[in-house]
Amino acid sequence: MTTATTTRPMMKATRIHQYGDAGVIRYENAPLPDPAADEVLVRIAATSFNPTETALRGGLLHGFLPVDLPFTLGWDVAGIVTEVGAGVRDFTIGDRVVGRLDGGAGAEYVAAPARLLAAAPTSVPLAHAAALPVAGLTAWQAVFEHGRVGAGQRVLVNGAGGGVGGFVTQLASHAGADVTATASARSAATVRRQGARRVIDYTTTPLPEGLRSPVDLLLNLVPVSPEEAAPLSRLVRPGGHIVSIATPIPADKDRSVTSQHMVARNDVKQLKELIALVDGGAVTLDIAETRPLEQLADVHRSSEVGGVRGKVLLVP
């Protein structure tokens, strides 16, 4: 006698089975997840690419962020709830949601803890909302928690043309700061539109050239060499501050310039505040490109040679 077995439904997902270069990314069949009691099943409208995922894929974050292999890539999620766990009270089937996950969003479906999700903004297409969580939260915490940006401050955003940089520029400008930004010529118009009063083309005018006077706050968003990092503190006035989300920048004790290196965390309350700014028109989403999810490996390769500007959406 044979016993019938139940086959779990399958979906498409972008997974890694080992650490390595972009070639380890597979677009393949994977089991459709079953949501636990505190989770919802989300049909994904889009995820978005974050450059840090190249480091995760390469194994460089293993000591800080270990994952079980095979691992489905994708931290940003925007989609529609299709199933609700028994313990979930805040969402129902059909709700549009957005959130930052610990992976799994690079697929057709993901089982997401309900506590990590928020109602998606209503003023933009649902897929576009996937650009917001990781980059937006990083920017929020850099600008408000660590930078304490306020009206009248002179702020230099180093690397404004990237996905985080667009949000940093907008949030600092929204707070009333006088923003100077570094960006390439291809990003200059966008960065000005996002609120920068001055844009320095770093490809032709390296810092400190182009900077009129020292700033109160430097927000560094780009990796720099140790030789490049040390002089950056001279761009800040005595008593000023540096916040870096990339390479740590040395403080200058002789001039009382302080410096901190930050790692962003998940915070749904802050995400909801960002969503309110999007729906209120104070923050816009700069979508540089939308690509099929199966091309994620190509996006990784492009990012590693500096070919990605702004946010790239990946659509299942």
Coordinates of C-alpha atoms in Angstrom, one line a residue:
M1 CA 0.0 0.0 0.0
T2 CA 1.3 3.5 -0.8
T3 CA 0.7 6.6 1.3
A4 CA -0.2 9.8 -0.4
T5 CA 2.1 12.7 0.4
T6 CA 1.2 16.4 0.2
T7 CA 3.5 18.5 -2.0
R8 CA 4.0 22.0 -0.8
P9 CA 3.3 24.7 -3.5
M10 CA 6.4 26.2 -5.0
M11 CA 7.3 29.8 -6.0
K12 CA 10.3 31.6 -7.6
A13 CA 13.0 33.0 -5.3
T14 CA 16.5 34.5 -5.6
R15 CA 18.7 32.4 -3.3
I16 CA 22.3 31.7 -2.4
H17 CA 23.5 28.3 -1.4
Q18 CA 27.0 29.4 -0.7
Y19 CA 28.9 32.7 -0.3
G20 CA 30.7 34.1 -3.3
D21 CA 30.5 36.4 -6.2
A22 CA 27.3 37.4 -8.0
G23 CA 27.3 34.0 -9.8
V24 CA 26.1 32.3 -6.7
I25 CA 22.7 33.9 -6.9
R26 CA 20.1 31.5 -8.3
Y27 CA 16.7 32.4 -9.5
E28 CA 15.0 29.1 -8.7
N29 CA 12.0 27.2 -7.4
A30 CA 11.6 27.3 -3.6
P31 CA 8.8 26.1 -1.2
L32 CA 6.0 28.6 -0.6
P33 CA 6.4 29.7 3.0
D34 CA 3.8 28.9 5.7
P35 CA 3.1 31.9 7.9
A36 CA 3.5 31.2 11.6
A37 CA 1.0 32.5 14.2
D38 CA 2.5 36.0 14.3
E39 CA 3.2 36.3 10.6
V40 CA 1.4 37.2 7.4
L41 CA 2.0 35.8 3.9
V42 CA 2.7 38.6 1.5
R43 CA 2.5 38.4 -2.2
I44 CA 5.4 40.6 -3.2
A45 CA 4.9 43.6 -5.5
A46 CA 8.6 44.5 -5.4
T47 CA 11.8 44.4 -3.3
S48 CA 14.6 46.8 -3.8
F49 CA 18.4 46.4 -4.0
N50 CA 20.6 47.6 -1.2
P51 CA 24.4 47.6 -1.8
T52 CA 25.1 46.0 1.6
E53 CA 23.5 42.8 0.2
T54 CA 26.6 42.4 -2.0
A55 CA 28.6 42.1 1.2
L56 CA 26.2 39.6 2.7
R57 CA 26.3 37.5 -0.5
G58 CA 30.1 37.5 -0.4
G59 CA 30.2 36.4 3.2
L60 CA 31.6 39.6 4.6
L61 CA 28.8 40.1 7.1
H62 CA 28.8 36.5 8.3
G63 CA 30.2 37.4 11.7
F64 CA 27.8 40.3 12.2
L65 CA 24.7 38.9 10.3
P66 CA 24.9 35.1 10.0
V67 CA 22.3 33.4 7.9
D68 CA 21.2 29.9 7.2
L69 CA 21.9 28.6 3.7
P70 CA 20.1 28.4 1.3
F71 CA 19.2 32.0 2.0
T72 CA 16.6 34.1 0.1
L73 CA 18.0 37.6 -0.5
G74 CA 15.9 40.8 -0.1
W75 CA 15.4 43.0 2.9
D76 CA 12.8 45.5 1.5
V77 CA 9.3 44.3 0.9
A78 CA 6.2 45.9 -0.5
G79 CA 3.2 43.7 -1.2
I80 CA -0.3 42.5 -0.4
V81 CA -1.3 40.3 2.5
T82 CA -2.8 37.0 1.2
E83 CA -2.8 35.0 4.4
V84 CA -2.9 35.9 8.1
G85 CA -1.5 33.9 11.0
A86 CA -3.8 33.0 13.9
G87 CA -2.2 35.6 16.3
V88 CA -2.2 38.6 14.0
R89 CA -4.7 41.3 14.7
D90 CA -3.3 44.4 12.8
F91 CA -3.6 43.1 9.2
T92 CA -6.2 41.4 7.1
I93 CA -6.2 39.8 3.7
G94 CA -5.8 42.4 1.0
D95 CA -3.9 44.9 3.0
R96 CA -1.1 46.7 1.3
V97 CA 2.1 46.6 3.4
V98 CA 5.7 47.6 3.5
G99 CA 8.6 46.7 5.8
R100 CA 12.2 45.8 6.4
L101 CA 12.8 42.1 6.8
D102 CA 15.8 40.0 7.7
G103 CA 15.8 38.5 4.2
G104 CA 13.3 36.6 2.1
A105 CA 11.8 39.5 0.1
G106 CA 13.6 38.5 -3.2
A107 CA 10.8 36.1 -4.0
E108 CA 7.2 35.9 -5.1
Y109 CA 5.9 35.5 -1.5
V110 CA 7.4 35.9 1.9
A111 CA 6.1 35.0 5.4
A112 CA 6.8 38.2 7.4
P113 CA 6.4 39.0 11.1
A114 CA 3.4 41.3 11.3
R115 CA 5.3 43.5 13.9
L116 CA 7.8 44.5 11.2
L117 CA 5.2 45.8 8.7
A118 CA 3.4 49.0 8.2
A119 CA 0.5 50.1 6.0
A120 CA 2.0 51.1 2.7
P121 CA 1.9 54.7 1.5
T122 CA -1.2 55.4 -0.6
S123 CA 0.2 58.2 -2.7
V124 CA 2.7 56.1 -4.7
P125 CA 2.4 52.8 -6.6
L126 CA 2.8 49.8 -4.2
A127 CA 5.9 48.5 -5.9
H128 CA 7.6 51.9 -5.4
A129 CA 7.2 51.7 -1.6
A130 CA 9.8 48.9 -1.6
A131 CA 12.4 51.7 -2.0
L132 CA 11.7 53.1 1.4
P133 CA 12.4 50.8 4.4
V134 CA 16.2 50.1 4.5
A135 CA 17.4 53.3 2.8
G136 CA 14.8 55.5 4.4
L137 CA 15.4 54.2 8.0
T138 CA 19.1 54.5 7.5
A139 CA 18.7 58.2 6.4
W140 CA 16.2 59.0 9.2
Q141 CA 18.5 57.7 11.9
A142 CA 21.6 59.4 10.4
V143 CA 19.8 62.8 10.1
F144 CA 17.7 62.9 13.3
E145 CA 19.1 60.4 15.8
H146 CA 22.8 60.8 15.2
G147 CA 23.1 64.1 13.3
R148 CA 20.3 65.9 15.2
V149 CA 19.8 68.1 12.2
G150 CA 17.8 71.3 12.8
A151 CA 16.9 74.5 11.1
G152 CA 19.9 76.7 10.0
Q153 CA 22.5 74.0 10.3
R154 CA 25.1 73.7 7.5
V155 CA 25.2 70.1 6.4
L156 CA 27.4 68.3 3.9
V157 CA 26.0 65.1 2.4
N158 CA 28.9 63.1 1.0
G159 CA 27.4 60.7 -1.5
A160 CA 24.0 62.2 -2.1
G161 CA 23.4 60.4 -5.4
G162 CA 22.9 56.9 -3.9
G163 CA 19.8 55.3 -2.5
V164 CA 20.3 56.5 1.0
G165 CA 21.7 59.9 -0.1
G166 CA 18.4 60.9 -1.7
F167 CA 16.5 60.4 1.6
V168 CA 19.3 62.0 3.6
T169 CA 19.2 65.1 1.4
Q170 CA 15.4 65.4 1.6
L171 CA 15.1 64.8 5.3
A172 CA 17.9 67.3 6.2
S173 CA 16.3 69.9 3.8
H174 CA 12.9 69.2 5.3
A175 CA 14.4 69.9 8.8
G176 CA 15.5 73.3 7.6
A177 CA 19.2 72.6 7.1
D178 CA 21.4 74.4 4.5
V179 CA 22.5 71.3 2.5
T180 CA 25.6 71.0 0.3
A181 CA 25.9 67.6 -1.4
T182 CA 28.5 65.7 -3.4
A183 CA 27.1 63.8 -6.5
S184 CA 28.1 63.1 -10.0
A185 CA 26.8 65.1 -12.9
R186 CA 24.2 62.4 -13.7
S187 CA 22.7 62.8 -10.3
A188 CA 23.1 66.6 -9.8
A189 CA 19.6 67.6 -11.0
T190 CA 17.9 65.0 -8.8
V191 CA 19.9 66.0 -5.8
R192 CA 19.0 69.7 -6.3
R193 CA 15.4 68.8 -6.6
Q194 CA 15.7 66.9 -3.4
G195 CA 16.7 70.0 -1.5
A196 CA 20.5 70.5 -1.9
R197 CA 21.3 74.2 -2.3
R198 CA 24.8 73.4 -3.7
V199 CA 26.1 70.3 -5.5
I200 CA 29.8 69.5 -5.8
D201 CA 30.6 67.1 -8.7
Y202 CA 33.1 64.8 -7.0
T203 CA 34.3 63.5 -10.3
T204 CA 35.8 66.9 -11.2
T205 CA 36.0 68.7 -7.9
P206 CA 37.3 66.6 -5.0
L207 CA 36.7 67.8 -1.5
P208 CA 37.5 70.2 0.0
E209 CA 37.4 72.1 -3.3
G210 CA 34.0 73.5 -3.9
L211 CA 33.1 73.8 -0.3
R212 CA 32.6 77.4 0.7
S213 CA 33.2 77.1 4.4
P214 CA 33.4 74.4 7.0
V215 CA 30.0 72.8 7.9
D216 CA 28.3 72.0 11.2
L217 CA 27.7 68.4 10.2
L218 CA 29.2 65.9 7.7
L219 CA 27.0 63.0 6.8
N220 CA 29.3 60.5 5.0
L221 CA 27.5 57.8 3.0
V222 CA 30.4 56.5 0.8
P223 CA 33.3 54.1 1.5
V224 CA 36.6 55.9 1.4
S225 CA 40.2 54.8 1.9
P226 CA 42.0 55.6 5.2
E227 CA 44.0 58.2 3.4
E228 CA 40.8 59.9 2.2
A229 CA 39.0 59.5 5.5
A230 CA 41.4 61.5 7.8
P231 CA 41.2 64.9 5.9
L232 CA 37.4 64.8 5.9
S233 CA 37.2 66.0 9.5
R234 CA 38.8 69.3 8.3
L235 CA 35.5 70.0 6.4
V236 CA 33.7 70.4 9.7
R237 CA 34.0 73.5 11.9
P238 CA 35.5 73.2 15.4
G239 CA 32.9 71.7 17.7
G240 CA 31.1 70.1 14.8
H241 CA 30.1 66.5 14.2
I242 CA 30.5 63.7 11.7
V243 CA 28.2 60.7 11.1
S244 CA 29.2 57.9 8.8
I245 CA 27.2 55.0 7.6
A246 CA 30.2 53.7 5.6
T247 CA 33.9 54.1 6.4
P248 CA 34.4 55.4 10.0
I249 CA 35.8 58.9 9.8
P250 CA 38.4 59.9 12.5
A251 CA 37.5 62.6 14.9
D252 CA 39.6 65.6 15.3
K253 CA 40.1 66.1 19.1
D254 CA 42.3 69.1 18.7
R255 CA 39.4 70.9 17.0
S256 CA 36.7 69.2 19.1
V257 CA 35.2 67.6 16.1
T258 CA 33.4 64.4 17.1
S259 CA 32.6 61.4 14.9
Q260 CA 30.5 58.3 15.0
H261 CA 30.0 55.3 12.8
M262 CA 26.4 54.1 12.7
V263 CA 24.6 50.9 11.7
A264 CA 20.9 51.3 11.0
R265 CA 18.3 49.3 12.9
N266 CA 14.7 48.3 12.1
D267 CA 12.1 50.7 13.6
V268 CA 8.5 50.4 12.5
K269 CA 7.5 53.6 14.3
Q270 CA 10.1 55.6 12.3
L271 CA 9.0 53.8 9.1
K272 CA 5.4 55.0 9.7
E273 CA 6.7 58.6 10.1
L274 CA 8.5 58.2 6.8
I275 CA 5.4 56.9 5.1
A276 CA 3.5 59.9 6.4
L277 CA 6.1 62.3 4.9
V278 CA 5.8 60.4 1.6
D279 CA 2.0 60.7 1.6
G280 CA 2.3 64.3 2.6
G281 CA 4.6 65.1 -0.3
A282 CA 7.6 66.1 1.8
V283 CA 9.6 63.0 0.7
T284 CA 9.7 61.5 -2.8
L285 CA 10.9 58.1 -4.0
D286 CA 13.7 58.3 -6.5
I287 CA 13.3 55.1 -8.5
A288 CA 16.3 54.8 -10.8
E289 CA 15.3 51.6 -12.5
T290 CA 12.8 48.7 -12.3
R291 CA 14.0 45.2 -13.3
P292 CA 12.7 41.6 -13.2
L293 CA 13.7 39.8 -10.0
E294 CA 15.6 37.2 -12.1
Q295 CA 18.1 39.9 -13.0
L296 CA 19.2 40.4 -9.4
A297 CA 22.7 38.9 -10.1
D298 CA 23.2 41.5 -12.8
V299 CA 22.3 44.3 -10.4
H300 CA 24.8 43.0 -7.9
R301 CA 27.5 43.0 -10.6
S302 CA 26.6 46.6 -11.7
S303 CA 26.7 47.8 -8.2
E304 CA 30.1 46.4 -7.6
V305 CA 31.5 48.6 -10.4
G306 CA 29.6 51.7 -9.4
G307 CA 26.9 51.3 -12.0
V308 CA 23.8 51.8 -9.7
R309 CA 22.3 55.2 -8.9
G310 CA 19.4 55.7 -6.6
K311 CA 17.0 52.8 -5.9
V312 CA 16.6 49.8 -8.1
L313 CA 13.4 47.9 -7.8
L314 CA 13.2 44.1 -8.4
V315 CA 9.7 42.8 -9.5
P316 CA 8.8 39.1 -9.3

